[in-house]
Amino acid sequence: MLLKNKIAIISGASRGIGRAIALELAREGANIAFNYLKSKLEAQDLEEELMALGVRAKASQVNISDFDAVSEWVKETKEFFGGLDIVINNAGIIKDMALMFMAKVDWQEVIDTNLGGVFNLTRAAITGFMKEKSGNIINISSVSGIVGMAKQTNYAASKAGILGFTKSLAKEVGAYNIRVNAVAAGFIETDMTKALKASYKDEMLKQIPFGRFGKPQEVAKAVKFLASEEAGYITGEVIVVDGGLTMA
Ligand code: NAP
């Protein structure tokens, strides 16, 4: 087991990629704290599924864009589990539309959730990691933040921001034995991509060398690698998981 007795906190794990990450890390022996916003039943189901794997698990309803609530969640998590080793910043939303139609609220909500959430959770954990001289942070970004996507100025800005955040923090805290990395996903089969128009999906599929969207588990495998000591000399790195869509 790669992560036996480690304690991981994951934002937005009630569905999709976060859920797959929680299960993947738990199979490697990690105890899991995770939050959600609305999906209480899905969160309860996941909590039970994780405990059935023989690890400790705790679901909490916390809005990731609420700085004080996230600080409190991290404090409670440390008390409940007796420490913290791994932070996975995964929670994210889309509000896709052309910039000329984008309301201020659609810009702000995406930035506050996707980028603000990364700040809130990492900020709450970083002091403890620095005191311990140990810690591991993994941020879920998107290829949209690398190559850009039409009608995603808000989302792409948030995801590009995460990459700058990742590299800056990796430089800042490397001397404290804290690793900070990102996984930039391409099109992955979750509720987030379910809503895409069929014609747009077909267009994208033609551009993906593998000819298919990825599965949440395929992102989770990359996260597991970064979370483990197998990646012990890797920091400030971005692993792209996109079936070849954006290869240089
Ligand atoms: P998803 O299926 O829509 O799940 C999003 C998760 O985030 C849910 O658990 C949701 O909780 C949670 N969440 C959303 N807003 C939150 C908030 N304010 N506070 C707390 N939790 C919140 O999305 P996904 O496709 O798994 O995406 C996960 C991450 O991967 C996101 O950062 C996304 O940008 C990134 N990503 C996804 C793709 C893709 O193709 N799917 C590609 C690249 C990157 P509730 O269930 O309670 O709403």
PDB file of C-alpha atoms and ligand atoms in Angstrom:
ATOM      1  CA  MET A   1       0.000   0.000   0.000  1.00  0.00           C
ATOM      2  CA  LEU A   2       1.432   3.340  -1.093  1.00  0.00           C
ATOM      3  CA  LEU A   3      -0.404   5.574   1.399  1.00  0.00           C
ATOM      4  CA  LYS A   4      -0.961   3.444   4.491  1.00  0.00           C
ATOM      5  CA  ASN A   5      -2.171   5.548   7.474  1.00  0.00           C
ATOM      6  CA  LYS A   6      -1.727   8.846   5.591  1.00  0.00           C
ATOM      7  CA  ILE A   7      -4.438  11.454   6.121  1.00  0.00           C
ATOM      8  CA  ALA A   8      -5.789  13.206   3.027  1.00  0.00           C
ATOM      9  CA  ILE A   9      -8.278  16.065   2.724  1.00  0.00           C
ATOM     10  CA  ILE A  10     -10.055  16.346  -0.645  1.00  0.00           C
ATOM     11  CA  SER A  11     -12.313  19.193  -1.757  1.00  0.00           C
ATOM     12  CA  GLY A  12     -15.431  18.313  -3.756  1.00  0.00           C
ATOM     13  CA  ALA A  13     -15.426  14.515  -3.568  1.00  0.00           C
ATOM     14  CA  SER A  14     -19.165  13.755  -3.583  1.00  0.00           C
ATOM     15  CA  ARG A  15     -19.102  13.216  -7.353  1.00  0.00           C
ATOM     16  CA  GLY A  16     -16.865  12.851 -10.401  1.00  0.00           C
ATOM     17  CA  ILE A  17     -13.078  13.143 -10.258  1.00  0.00           C
ATOM     18  CA  GLY A  18     -12.927  13.938  -6.517  1.00  0.00           C
ATOM     19  CA  ARG A  19     -14.905  10.797  -5.729  1.00  0.00           C
ATOM     20  CA  ALA A  20     -12.553   8.675  -7.850  1.00  0.00           C
ATOM     21  CA  ILE A  21      -9.532  10.254  -6.115  1.00  0.00           C
ATOM     22  CA  ALA A  22     -10.987   9.504  -2.665  1.00  0.00           C
ATOM     23  CA  LEU A  23     -11.521   5.834  -3.561  1.00  0.00           C
ATOM     24  CA  GLU A  24      -8.109   5.507  -5.221  1.00  0.00           C
ATOM     25  CA  LEU A  25      -6.246   6.937  -2.212  1.00  0.00           C
ATOM     26  CA  ALA A  26      -8.326   4.874   0.232  1.00  0.00           C
ATOM     27  CA  ARG A  27      -7.447   1.681  -1.665  1.00  0.00           C
ATOM     28  CA  GLU A  28      -3.820   2.596  -0.930  1.00  0.00           C
ATOM     29  CA  GLY A  29      -4.612   2.870   2.789  1.00  0.00           C
ATOM     30  CA  ALA A  30      -5.177   6.638   3.180  1.00  0.00           C
ATOM     31  CA  ASN A  31      -7.805   8.005   5.593  1.00  0.00           C
ATOM     32  CA  ILE A  32     -10.047  10.508   3.833  1.00  0.00           C
ATOM     33  CA  ALA A  33     -11.723  13.785   4.831  1.00  0.00           C
ATOM     34  CA  PHE A  34     -13.765  15.363   2.049  1.00  0.00           C
ATOM     35  CA  ASN A  35     -16.320  18.098   1.544  1.00  0.00           C
ATOM     36  CA  TYR A  36     -19.254  18.753  -0.749  1.00  0.00           C
ATOM     37  CA  LEU A  37     -21.711  21.576  -1.306  1.00  0.00           C
ATOM     38  CA  LYS A  38     -25.121  20.074  -2.157  1.00  0.00           C
ATOM     39  CA  SER A  39     -24.854  16.301  -2.721  1.00  0.00           C
ATOM     40  CA  LYS A  40     -25.479  15.060   0.823  1.00  0.00           C
ATOM     41  CA  LEU A  41     -26.712  11.567  -0.141  1.00  0.00           C
ATOM     42  CA  GLU A  42     -23.814  10.963  -2.545  1.00  0.00           C
ATOM     43  CA  ALA A  43     -21.405  12.146   0.165  1.00  0.00           C
ATOM     44  CA  GLN A  44     -22.909   9.763   2.734  1.00  0.00           C
ATOM     45  CA  ASP A  45     -22.657   6.887   0.242  1.00  0.00           C
ATOM     46  CA  LEU A  46     -19.006   7.669  -0.429  1.00  0.00           C
ATOM     47  CA  GLU A  47     -18.227   7.927   3.276  1.00  0.00           C
ATOM     48  CA  GLU A  48     -19.648   4.407   3.765  1.00  0.00           C
ATOM     49  CA  GLU A  49     -17.845   3.058   0.696  1.00  0.00           C
ATOM     50  CA  LEU A  50     -14.532   4.434   1.984  1.00  0.00           C
ATOM     51  CA  MET A  51     -15.009   2.951   5.446  1.00  0.00           C
ATOM     52  CA  ALA A  52     -15.826  -0.415   3.841  1.00  0.00           C
ATOM     53  CA  LEU A  53     -12.300  -0.267   2.391  1.00  0.00           C
ATOM     54  CA  GLY A  54     -10.985  -0.310   5.970  1.00  0.00           C
ATOM     55  CA  VAL A  55      -9.964   3.361   6.324  1.00  0.00           C
ATOM     56  CA  ARG A  56     -11.411   6.236   8.343  1.00  0.00           C
ATOM     57  CA  ALA A  57     -13.542   8.713   6.416  1.00  0.00           C
ATOM     58  CA  LYS A  58     -15.477  11.901   7.124  1.00  0.00           C
ATOM     59  CA  ALA A  59     -17.765  13.907   4.853  1.00  0.00           C
ATOM     60  CA  SER A  60     -18.428  17.574   5.661  1.00  0.00           C
ATOM     61  CA  GLN A  61     -20.750  20.085   4.039  1.00  0.00           C
ATOM     62  CA  VAL A  62     -18.478  23.097   3.544  1.00  0.00           C
ATOM     63  CA  ASN A  63     -18.548  25.743   0.823  1.00  0.00           C
ATOM     64  CA  ILE A  64     -14.978  25.751  -0.480  1.00  0.00           C
ATOM     65  CA  SER A  65     -15.235  29.462  -1.324  1.00  0.00           C
ATOM     66  CA  ASP A  66     -15.894  30.358   2.344  1.00  0.00           C
ATOM     67  CA  PHE A  67     -12.487  31.123   3.907  1.00  0.00           C
ATOM     68  CA  ASP A  68     -13.569  30.866   7.559  1.00  0.00           C
ATOM     69  CA  ALA A  69     -15.601  27.695   7.058  1.00  0.00           C
ATOM     70  CA  VAL A  70     -12.686  26.005   5.266  1.00  0.00           C
ATOM     71  CA  SER A  71     -10.252  27.000   8.067  1.00  0.00           C
ATOM     72  CA  GLU A  72     -12.637  25.480  10.603  1.00  0.00           C
ATOM     73  CA  TRP A  73     -12.990  22.310   8.461  1.00  0.00           C
ATOM     74  CA  VAL A  74      -9.207  21.832   8.362  1.00  0.00           C
ATOM     75  CA  LYS A  75      -8.966  22.364  12.145  1.00  0.00           C
ATOM     76  CA  GLU A  76     -11.747  19.811  12.790  1.00  0.00           C
ATOM     77  CA  THR A  77     -10.183  17.353  10.338  1.00  0.00           C
ATOM     78  CA  LYS A  78      -6.831  17.487  12.133  1.00  0.00           C
ATOM     79  CA  GLU A  79      -8.547  16.931  15.485  1.00  0.00           C
ATOM     80  CA  PHE A  80     -10.656  14.039  14.163  1.00  0.00           C
ATOM     81  CA  PHE A  81      -7.866  12.200  12.332  1.00  0.00           C
ATOM     82  CA  GLY A  82      -4.908  13.316  14.457  1.00  0.00           C
ATOM     83  CA  GLY A  83      -3.004  15.122  11.697  1.00  0.00           C
ATOM     84  CA  LEU A  84      -2.915  15.923   7.996  1.00  0.00           C
ATOM     85  CA  ASP A  85      -0.503  14.768   5.261  1.00  0.00           C
ATOM     86  CA  ILE A  86      -2.085  15.387   1.857  1.00  0.00           C
ATOM     87  CA  VAL A  87      -4.251  18.204   0.429  1.00  0.00           C
ATOM     88  CA  ILE A  88      -6.130  17.630  -2.832  1.00  0.00           C
ATOM     89  CA  ASN A  89      -7.707  20.787  -4.262  1.00  0.00           C
ATOM     90  CA  ASN A  90     -10.347  19.377  -6.584  1.00  0.00           C
ATOM     91  CA  ALA A  91     -13.674  21.238  -6.140  1.00  0.00           C
ATOM     92  CA  GLY A  92     -14.600  23.179  -9.244  1.00  0.00           C
ATOM     93  CA  ILE A  93     -17.502  24.497 -11.306  1.00  0.00           C
ATOM     94  CA  ILE A  94     -18.123  25.829 -14.807  1.00  0.00           C
ATOM     95  CA  LYS A  95     -20.319  28.714 -15.964  1.00  0.00           C
ATOM     96  CA  ASP A  96     -19.445  28.654 -19.659  1.00  0.00           C
ATOM     97  CA  MET A  97     -20.519  31.510 -21.930  1.00  0.00           C
ATOM     98  CA  ALA A  98     -19.123  34.048 -24.355  1.00  0.00           C
ATOM     99  CA  LEU A  99     -17.438  36.932 -22.558  1.00  0.00           C
ATOM    100  CA  MET A 100     -19.851  39.435 -24.132  1.00  0.00           C
ATOM    101  CA  PHE A 101     -22.729  37.745 -22.230  1.00  0.00           C
ATOM    102  CA  MET A 102     -20.863  36.932 -19.013  1.00  0.00           C
ATOM    103  CA  ALA A 103     -22.319  38.564 -15.918  1.00  0.00           C
ATOM    104  CA  LYS A 104     -20.004  39.673 -13.118  1.00  0.00           C
ATOM    105  CA  VAL A 105     -21.548  36.991 -10.879  1.00  0.00           C
ATOM    106  CA  ASP A 106     -20.664  34.222 -13.380  1.00  0.00           C
ATOM    107  CA  TRP A 107     -17.061  35.418 -13.433  1.00  0.00           C
ATOM    108  CA  GLN A 108     -16.839  35.823  -9.668  1.00  0.00           C
ATOM    109  CA  GLU A 109     -18.451  32.528  -8.679  1.00  0.00           C
ATOM    110  CA  VAL A 110     -16.074  30.511 -10.875  1.00  0.00           C
ATOM    111  CA  ILE A 111     -12.995  32.395  -9.653  1.00  0.00           C
ATOM    112  CA  ASP A 112     -14.080  32.246  -5.996  1.00  0.00           C
ATOM    113  CA  THR A 113     -14.813  28.503  -6.125  1.00  0.00           C
ATOM    114  CA  ASN A 114     -12.029  27.209  -8.384  1.00  0.00           C
ATOM    115  CA  LEU A 115      -9.151  29.537  -7.472  1.00  0.00           C
ATOM    116  CA  GLY A 116     -10.356  31.007  -4.173  1.00  0.00           C
ATOM    117  CA  GLY A 117     -11.053  27.455  -2.976  1.00  0.00           C
ATOM    118  CA  VAL A 118      -7.449  26.458  -3.664  1.00  0.00           C
ATOM    119  CA  PHE A 119      -6.228  29.453  -1.650  1.00  0.00           C
ATOM    120  CA  ASN A 120      -8.651  28.784   1.232  1.00  0.00           C
ATOM    121  CA  LEU A 121      -7.808  25.109   1.699  1.00  0.00           C
ATOM    122  CA  THR A 122      -4.068  25.418   1.080  1.00  0.00           C
ATOM    123  CA  ARG A 123      -3.793  28.490   3.323  1.00  0.00           C
ATOM    124  CA  ALA A 124      -5.496  26.595   6.147  1.00  0.00           C
ATOM    125  CA  ALA A 125      -3.080  23.656   5.823  1.00  0.00           C
ATOM    126  CA  ILE A 126       0.241  25.286   4.986  1.00  0.00           C
ATOM    127  CA  THR A 127       1.340  26.489   8.441  1.00  0.00           C
ATOM    128  CA  GLY A 128       0.934  22.999   9.910  1.00  0.00           C
ATOM    129  CA  PHE A 129       2.843  21.479   6.981  1.00  0.00           C
ATOM    130  CA  MET A 130       5.688  23.985   7.480  1.00  0.00           C
ATOM    131  CA  LYS A 131       5.887  23.238  11.206  1.00  0.00           C
ATOM    132  CA  GLU A 132       5.964  19.494  10.467  1.00  0.00           C
ATOM    133  CA  LYS A 133       8.463  19.970   7.624  1.00  0.00           C
ATOM    134  CA  SER A 134       6.301  17.611   5.623  1.00  0.00           C
ATOM    135  CA  GLY A 135       3.301  17.919   3.316  1.00  0.00           C
ATOM    136  CA  ASN A 136       1.932  17.188  -0.114  1.00  0.00           C
ATOM    137  CA  ILE A 137      -0.439  19.392  -2.122  1.00  0.00           C
ATOM    138  CA  ILE A 138      -2.052  18.378  -5.413  1.00  0.00           C
ATOM    139  CA  ASN A 139      -4.195  20.801  -7.406  1.00  0.00           C
ATOM    140  CA  ILE A 140      -6.652  19.768 -10.105  1.00  0.00           C
ATOM    141  CA  SER A 141      -6.309  22.120 -13.050  1.00  0.00           C
ATOM    142  CA  SER A 142      -7.458  21.775 -16.652  1.00  0.00           C
ATOM    143  CA  VAL A 143      -5.993  21.900 -20.138  1.00  0.00           C
ATOM    144  CA  SER A 144      -8.367  24.855 -20.543  1.00  0.00           C
ATOM    145  CA  GLY A 145      -5.933  26.776 -18.326  1.00  0.00           C
ATOM    146  CA  ILE A 146      -3.011  25.831 -20.598  1.00  0.00           C
ATOM    147  CA  VAL A 147      -4.330  26.210 -24.148  1.00  0.00           C
ATOM    148  CA  GLY A 148      -7.577  28.142 -23.484  1.00  0.00           C
ATOM    149  CA  MET A 149     -11.093  27.196 -24.597  1.00  0.00           C
ATOM    150  CA  ALA A 150     -13.694  29.486 -26.204  1.00  0.00           C
ATOM    151  CA  LYS A 151     -16.530  30.475 -23.831  1.00  0.00           C
ATOM    152  CA  GLN A 152     -14.407  29.543 -20.801  1.00  0.00           C
ATOM    153  CA  THR A 153     -12.603  32.803 -19.986  1.00  0.00           C
ATOM    154  CA  ASN A 154     -13.672  32.580 -16.339  1.00  0.00           C
ATOM    155  CA  TYR A 155     -12.872  28.870 -15.994  1.00  0.00           C
ATOM    156  CA  ALA A 156      -9.600  29.028 -17.976  1.00  0.00           C
ATOM    157  CA  ALA A 157      -8.450  32.021 -15.916  1.00  0.00           C
ATOM    158  CA  SER A 158      -9.147  30.101 -12.707  1.00  0.00           C
ATOM    159  CA  LYS A 159      -7.336  26.998 -13.959  1.00  0.00           C
ATOM    160  CA  ALA A 160      -4.334  28.947 -15.299  1.00  0.00           C
ATOM    161  CA  GLY A 161      -4.247  30.729 -11.930  1.00  0.00           C
ATOM    162  CA  ILE A 162      -3.992  27.350 -10.212  1.00  0.00           C
ATOM    163  CA  LEU A 163      -0.884  26.534 -12.272  1.00  0.00           C
ATOM    164  CA  GLY A 164       0.816  29.798 -11.266  1.00  0.00           C
ATOM    165  CA  PHE A 165      -0.179  29.176  -7.660  1.00  0.00           C
ATOM    166  CA  THR A 166       1.229  25.622  -7.808  1.00  0.00           C
ATOM    167  CA  LYS A 167       4.618  26.642  -9.163  1.00  0.00           C
ATOM    168  CA  SER A 168       4.985  29.679  -6.886  1.00  0.00           C
ATOM    169  CA  LEU A 169       4.141  27.716  -3.764  1.00  0.00           C
ATOM    170  CA  ALA A 170       6.406  24.829  -4.822  1.00  0.00           C
ATOM    171  CA  LYS A 171       9.326  27.294  -4.923  1.00  0.00           C
ATOM    172  CA  GLU A 172       8.271  28.896  -1.644  1.00  0.00           C
ATOM    173  CA  VAL A 173       7.965  25.733   0.463  1.00  0.00           C
ATOM    174  CA  GLY A 174      10.350  23.243  -1.167  1.00  0.00           C
ATOM    175  CA  ALA A 175      12.863  23.885   1.622  1.00  0.00           C
ATOM    176  CA  TYR A 176      10.224  22.679   4.107  1.00  0.00           C
ATOM    177  CA  ASN A 177       9.962  19.286   2.387  1.00  0.00           C
ATOM    178  CA  ILE A 178       6.512  20.183   1.005  1.00  0.00           C
ATOM    179  CA  ARG A 179       5.692  19.114  -2.548  1.00  0.00           C
ATOM    180  CA  VAL A 180       3.149  21.042  -4.650  1.00  0.00           C
ATOM    181  CA  ASN A 181       2.006  19.667  -8.006  1.00  0.00           C
ATOM    182  CA  ALA A 182      -0.939  19.887 -10.401  1.00  0.00           C
ATOM    183  CA  VAL A 183      -2.852  17.536 -12.648  1.00  0.00           C
ATOM    184  CA  ALA A 184      -4.345  19.205 -15.730  1.00  0.00           C
ATOM    185  CA  ALA A 185      -7.215  17.087 -17.003  1.00  0.00           C
ATOM    186  CA  GLY A 186      -8.660  17.087 -20.500  1.00  0.00           C
ATOM    187  CA  PHE A 187     -12.249  15.998 -21.208  1.00  0.00           C
ATOM    188  CA  ILE A 188     -13.295  13.552 -18.474  1.00  0.00           C
ATOM    189  CA  GLU A 189     -16.649  11.734 -18.231  1.00  0.00           C
ATOM    190  CA  THR A 190     -18.374  13.425 -15.264  1.00  0.00           C
ATOM    191  CA  ASP A 191     -21.505  15.525 -14.661  1.00  0.00           C
ATOM    192  CA  MET A 192     -19.394  18.543 -15.699  1.00  0.00           C
ATOM    193  CA  THR A 193     -19.004  17.299 -19.294  1.00  0.00           C
ATOM    194  CA  LYS A 194     -22.418  15.575 -19.488  1.00  0.00           C
ATOM    195  CA  ALA A 195     -24.031  18.941 -20.207  1.00  0.00           C
ATOM    196  CA  LEU A 196     -21.883  19.626 -23.289  1.00  0.00           C
ATOM    197  CA  LYS A 197     -23.705  19.811 -26.645  1.00  0.00           C
ATOM    198  CA  ALA A 198     -23.418  16.608 -28.721  1.00  0.00           C
ATOM    199  CA  SER A 199     -22.005  18.533 -31.694  1.00  0.00           C
ATOM    200  CA  TYR A 200     -19.273  20.089 -29.498  1.00  0.00           C
ATOM    201  CA  LYS A 201     -18.433  16.684 -27.991  1.00  0.00           C
ATOM    202  CA  ASP A 202     -18.072  15.163 -31.493  1.00  0.00           C
ATOM    203  CA  GLU A 203     -15.807  18.038 -32.525  1.00  0.00           C
ATOM    204  CA  MET A 204     -13.579  17.515 -29.459  1.00  0.00           C
ATOM    205  CA  LEU A 205     -13.490  13.713 -29.881  1.00  0.00           C
ATOM    206  CA  LYS A 206     -12.021  14.218 -33.366  1.00  0.00           C
ATOM    207  CA  GLN A 207      -9.145  16.182 -31.792  1.00  0.00           C
ATOM    208  CA  ILE A 208      -8.328  13.608 -29.077  1.00  0.00           C
ATOM    209  CA  PRO A 209      -5.810  11.049 -30.408  1.00  0.00           C
ATOM    210  CA  PHE A 210      -7.359   8.336 -28.190  1.00  0.00           C
ATOM    211  CA  GLY A 211     -10.789   9.148 -29.698  1.00  0.00           C
ATOM    212  CA  ARG A 212     -12.531   9.049 -26.326  1.00  0.00           C
ATOM    213  CA  PHE A 213     -13.045  11.097 -23.178  1.00  0.00           C
ATOM    214  CA  GLY A 214     -11.066  10.054 -20.088  1.00  0.00           C
ATOM    215  CA  LYS A 215     -12.473   8.352 -17.009  1.00  0.00           C
ATOM    216  CA  PRO A 216     -12.303   9.925 -13.527  1.00  0.00           C
ATOM    217  CA  GLN A 217     -10.200   6.939 -12.415  1.00  0.00           C
ATOM    218  CA  GLU A 218      -7.565   7.835 -15.022  1.00  0.00           C
ATOM    219  CA  VAL A 219      -7.118  11.250 -13.381  1.00  0.00           C
ATOM    220  CA  ALA A 220      -7.152   9.634  -9.931  1.00  0.00           C
ATOM    221  CA  LYS A 221      -4.240   7.349 -10.876  1.00  0.00           C
ATOM    222  CA  ALA A 222      -2.042  10.376 -11.657  1.00  0.00           C
ATOM    223  CA  VAL A 223      -3.064  11.967  -8.347  1.00  0.00           C
ATOM    224  CA  LYS A 224      -2.213   8.751  -6.483  1.00  0.00           C
ATOM    225  CA  PHE A 225       1.260   8.787  -8.030  1.00  0.00           C
ATOM    226  CA  LEU A 226       1.887  12.396  -6.979  1.00  0.00           C
ATOM    227  CA  ALA A 227       0.505  11.684  -3.489  1.00  0.00           C
ATOM    228  CA  SER A 228       2.916   8.793  -2.976  1.00  0.00           C
ATOM    229  CA  GLU A 229       6.632   8.657  -2.262  1.00  0.00           C
ATOM    230  CA  GLU A 230       7.046   7.279  -5.796  1.00  0.00           C
ATOM    231  CA  ALA A 231       6.947  10.980  -6.736  1.00  0.00           C
ATOM    232  CA  GLY A 232       9.237  12.006  -3.861  1.00  0.00           C
ATOM    233  CA  TYR A 233      11.536  14.209  -5.997  1.00  0.00           C
ATOM    234  CA  ILE A 234       8.763  15.846  -8.063  1.00  0.00           C
ATOM    235  CA  THR A 235       7.495  19.339  -7.261  1.00  0.00           C
ATOM    236  CA  GLY A 236       6.122  22.301  -9.223  1.00  0.00           C
ATOM    237  CA  GLU A 237       5.138  19.872 -11.975  1.00  0.00           C
ATOM    238  CA  VAL A 238       1.958  19.623 -14.062  1.00  0.00           C
ATOM    239  CA  ILE A 239       0.881  16.186 -15.274  1.00  0.00           C
ATOM    240  CA  VAL A 240      -1.488  16.460 -18.240  1.00  0.00           C
ATOM    241  CA  VAL A 241      -4.107  13.682 -18.442  1.00  0.00           C
ATOM    242  CA  ASP A 242      -5.942  14.385 -21.708  1.00  0.00           C
ATOM    243  CA  GLY A 243      -5.570  11.440 -24.094  1.00  0.00           C
ATOM    244  CA  GLY A 244      -3.122  13.511 -26.152  1.00  0.00           C
ATOM    245  CA  LEU A 245      -5.511  16.417 -26.876  1.00  0.00           C
ATOM    246  CA  THR A 246      -3.033  19.213 -26.142  1.00  0.00           C
ATOM    247  CA  MET A 247       0.348  17.571 -26.741  1.00  0.00           C
ATOM    248  CA  ALA A 248       2.987  20.000 -27.964  1.00  0.00           C
TER     249      ALA A 248
HETATM  250  P1  NAP B   1     -18.310  17.499 -10.955  1.00  0.00           P
HETATM  251  O1  NAP B   1     -18.632  16.095 -11.346  1.00  0.00           O
HETATM  252  O2  NAP B   1     -19.241  18.590 -11.324  1.00  0.00           O
HETATM  253  O3  NAP B   1     -18.046  17.512  -9.349  1.00  0.00           O
HETATM  254  C1  NAP B   1     -17.695  18.709  -8.728  1.00  0.00           C
HETATM  255  C2  NAP B   1     -17.466  18.449  -7.258  1.00  0.00           C
HETATM  256  O4  NAP B   1     -17.081  19.687  -6.636  1.00  0.00           O
HETATM  257  C3  NAP B   1     -18.717  17.964  -6.531  1.00  0.00           C
HETATM  258  O5  NAP B   1     -18.348  17.056  -5.523  1.00  0.00           O
HETATM  259  C4  NAP B   1     -19.266  19.265  -5.925  1.00  0.00           C
HETATM  260  O6  NAP B   1     -20.059  19.080  -4.759  1.00  0.00           O
HETATM  261  C5  NAP B   1     -17.981  19.967  -5.562  1.00  0.00           C
HETATM  262  N1  NAP B   1     -18.165  21.408  -5.420  1.00  0.00           N
HETATM  263  C6  NAP B   1     -18.533  22.298  -6.368  1.00  0.00           C
HETATM  264  N2  NAP B   1     -18.615  23.530  -5.851  1.00  0.00           N
HETATM  265  C7  NAP B   1     -18.300  23.416  -4.530  1.00  0.00           C
HETATM  266  C8  NAP B   1     -18.224  24.327  -3.446  1.00  0.00           C
HETATM  267  N3  NAP B   1     -18.485  25.637  -3.615  1.00  0.00           N
HETATM  268  N4  NAP B   1     -17.867  23.861  -2.229  1.00  0.00           N
HETATM  269  C9  NAP B   1     -17.616  22.540  -2.054  1.00  0.00           C
HETATM  270  N5  NAP B   1     -17.674  21.629  -3.023  1.00  0.00           N
HETATM  271  C10 NAP B   1     -18.018  22.060  -4.259  1.00  0.00           C
HETATM  272  O7  NAP B   1     -16.906  17.938 -11.548  1.00  0.00           O
HETATM  273  P2  NAP B   1     -15.632  17.074 -12.005  1.00  0.00           P
HETATM  274  O8  NAP B   1     -15.725  16.924 -13.467  1.00  0.00           O
HETATM  275  O9  NAP B   1     -15.477  15.904 -11.144  1.00  0.00           O
HETATM  276  O10 NAP B   1     -14.490  18.139 -11.699  1.00  0.00           O
HETATM  277  C11 NAP B   1     -13.601  18.042 -10.596  1.00  0.00           C
HETATM  278  C12 NAP B   1     -12.426  18.953 -10.832  1.00  0.00           C
HETATM  279  O11 NAP B   1     -11.753  18.552 -12.022  1.00  0.00           O
HETATM  280  C13 NAP B   1     -12.815  20.412 -11.038  1.00  0.00           C
HETATM  281  O12 NAP B   1     -11.876  21.268 -10.456  1.00  0.00           O
HETATM  282  C14 NAP B   1     -12.795  20.556 -12.532  1.00  0.00           C
HETATM  283  O13 NAP B   1     -12.571  21.882 -12.914  1.00  0.00           O
HETATM  284  C15 NAP B   1     -11.635  19.660 -12.892  1.00  0.00           C
HETATM  285  N6  NAP B   1     -11.638  19.229 -14.286  1.00  0.00           N
HETATM  286  C16 NAP B   1     -12.677  18.498 -14.780  1.00  0.00           C
HETATM  287  C17 NAP B   1     -12.649  18.108 -16.130  1.00  0.00           C
HETATM  288  C18 NAP B   1     -13.748  17.308 -16.772  1.00  0.00           C
HETATM  289  O14 NAP B   1     -13.710  17.123 -18.000  1.00  0.00           O
HETATM  290  N7  NAP B   1     -14.690  16.779 -16.035  1.00  0.00           N
HETATM  291  C19 NAP B   1     -11.570  18.500 -16.939  1.00  0.00           C
HETATM  292  C20 NAP B   1     -10.530  19.230 -16.384  1.00  0.00           C
HETATM  293  C21 NAP B   1     -10.571  19.583 -15.039  1.00  0.00           C
HETATM  294  P3  NAP B   1     -21.677  18.842  -4.878  1.00  0.00           P
HETATM  295  O15 NAP B   1     -21.813  17.431  -5.403  1.00  0.00           O
HETATM  296  O16 NAP B   1     -22.170  18.965  -3.496  1.00  0.00           O
HETATM  297  O17 NAP B   1     -22.193  19.858  -5.821  1.00  0.00           O
END
